[in-house]
Amino acid sequence: MGLINFALTIMGYTLIGIGAFCQVVAGIGMNRFPNFFVRLHAATIAAIGGSFTPIIGCSLLALSFEELGAIRFFLAGGGFVAAVFLLVLAAVGSHLLAKAAYFSKATVLQPKAVDVLEEDVRIGEVHE
Amino acid sequence: MIDAKTYLFMVTYIAIFANIVISLYGIFVRPNIIKKIIALSIFGDCTLIYAILIGFRKIEPYPTIPIMTAQQPSQEYIKEFVSTAVDPLPPALVLTGVVIGLAVMLFLVFLALQVYRVFGTLDIRKIVRMRG
Amino acid sequence: MNELYELTPYLVLAISALASTVAVYLAIIEKDLIKAVLYSAIQSTFYALIFYLLMVPDIVLVYIPVSVGLLPAIIIVAIKKTERYEDVAGIPKSSSITILSLVVAFTFIAGYLLVLSHAITLDVFPSADARVLAKWFLNTTLWWNKMFSAMSPEAVTAIVWDYRGLDTYFETSVMYLAIIGALALARYFEIPKKEYREEVMGMSIIGKTATRIVVPMILVVAISIALHGHLTPGGGFQGGVTAAVTVSLLIFIFSTYFAIRFFKINTAILLRIAGLIGIALSAVITAIIAFSTGQQAYIFQNQPKVIAQIGLPYEVGGNLISGTLFLFNVFEFLAVFMGFAILFLLLSIPEEVIREVIRGEME
Amino acid sequence: MTVEYYLTFFIPFYLISIIMYVIRALKGPTIPDTVLSIDCLGYALATLLVIFSVYLRSPLIIACAIVLTLWIYALDVYMSKYLEKRELGE
């Protein structure tokens, strides 16, 4: 096993481990946080830390996986494409959902400390 | 004879059978047409999974997909492929079944919308009473 | 005795099946239809994992778009146009107990049948051996003898469009009939003529920008799934339903009036008919060539057979194209994509327009 | 067998988090909570699909993960369109 392969393997396992940790943290947060807008925070950890990172890690691991032959580049490329889609779409999806949930009042805002958006809407800077 | 893998596989089999029973209850007892459509789609999915379960093979360590990765396979490669790949016939039947199931569901949804526009309700009991 | 780590796929299989049972139970007894749809989406994602672990990637590629994407979308549209809550006035309160007793009874029956099948055949259910027919298909899908082969490394696409091509042809026509039925129900409805205005219509600017970037990427992925259908998992059906997401994204994120710049209903119907004619022509293309040169041929013939020596080339310039399978995949992609585009455009017609039309018909 | 051996250490964590997302999705008091949990569930499942495609040594099945990420986004879009007050086509 060459040095580059060894480095790729170690990096792959490390990223997958970070992803596992982030998933568990996000799962706990999803269950313990009080309302929807706080849970968005857990969702970002689940999407970026918990999914984007380990998919990249799997791609790196696949690149170093010489038993598969030339087809391992297919696996690595597919993993990178999936990661890019996830990076773009997870954030946008959360944004659309949060905006719709706020303006349609489909979810409760309690407990809240401060709601700046409400004041902006009242002044007229933001409108929906 | 029955090892841990077979036991876990039987758990899957029985859980999906439970899904069939629950969705049949939904189709027959629940009054709303949209709820009936949801239950019908779940029932269709369960039957498709049964079709796939028939084609599965328990091979050590795990079976492979019915797709070759070599463009010009040798005799030995084909022999190994045949001895490890799952049955390709159920996927071929299920593949068209999924798409046609979706088209039929769409037609049912269009019918339900038309029923709502004409009768003003989706409750099957009220629609039956309105006849005449 | 197996090593413990070899059990992982089977363990995940069992866990996802049990989780899907919980989701199905809640989806059926839920009074709020929107929540019922979401619970059935959870069930669908778990079923996708089950299909994946049963090693049938073709089904996963077609099942995820259909059951996670298109079906919830359509039912959500239907709920938005009709009523959200189910009226459960007449149903007895003990319905959950009824379900549980039914489930227990029938599960015992299923377990009994399973044990009976083990006892009769003296073999455990996921058998280690495959059926003779399956072995035949797997053996001949890419073989040195072109007489019996489909010359495609993917056995599923070979069965769908070569070995059992006539079945698939009639199943495609069933789907065509369902779409014709929907078109007939919506025969007098037209999309109102309005200009698309960027600042008033659609969702927020972030969503629009991201969708503008992503839609071409989705189309590229869909086309690559469709065109590589004879080499990798995928094919016409899978590519078509993946591409149908672009139409739904354009309608939901921008508006119908933006989407009909690209997909007018009549154009979509024309392209769909072109796809279906293409499928029919690909089915008889070897027969046409054979009759024009005075030979014999079968319908749905791909490679040369014993008494019919005409066949399409299975590779062009060193690239495997598997004869007619490539053509079938391209035309099926067009037909499925445009069929779902038509249905989405019909679903997005505003309800006031439809009600006026129906009032006019009744008077 | 080394890859299977090491990946088995990580897979239970993903399973635990998936079960936690399912609990929140089934419990979620309002609809946006449920949709958000289904999002996270979908992303965790996509990760699990990629990991299993390395685990089972079948590189061709990676395309499923790409399609899953696309459609989870589509579910978001549908639900936020439902929650908005405007007509569907606009």
Short mmCIF file of C-alpha atoms in Angstrom, two decimals, chain C residues 7 70 89 114 119 135 156 160 169 178 204 230 292 314 326:
data_model
loop_
_atom_site.label_atom_id
_atom_site.label_comp_id
_atom_site.label_asym_id
_atom_site.label_seq_id
_atom_site.Cartn_x
_atom_site.Cartn_y
_atom_site.Cartn_z
CA LEU C 7 -24.76 -9.47 10.11
CA LEU C 70 -44.00 12.48 -7.14
CA ALA C 89 -67.36 10.67 13.17
CA LEU C 114 -43.28 -19.43 6.33
CA ALA C 119 -40.90 -27.78 6.22
CA LYS C 135 -29.43 -18.52 -14.10
CA VAL C 156 -32.51 -6.07 -15.71
CA VAL C 160 -37.13 -5.37 -19.65
CA TYR C 169 -44.57 -2.55 -24.41
CA ALA C 178 -53.93 6.31 -17.53
CA SER C 204 -37.91 33.68 -2.41
CA HIS C 230 -27.64 -0.68 -20.64
CA SER C 292 -36.40 -4.66 -47.23
CA TYR C 314 -24.00 -4.16 -30.32
CA PHE C 326 -30.14 2.08 -26.36
#
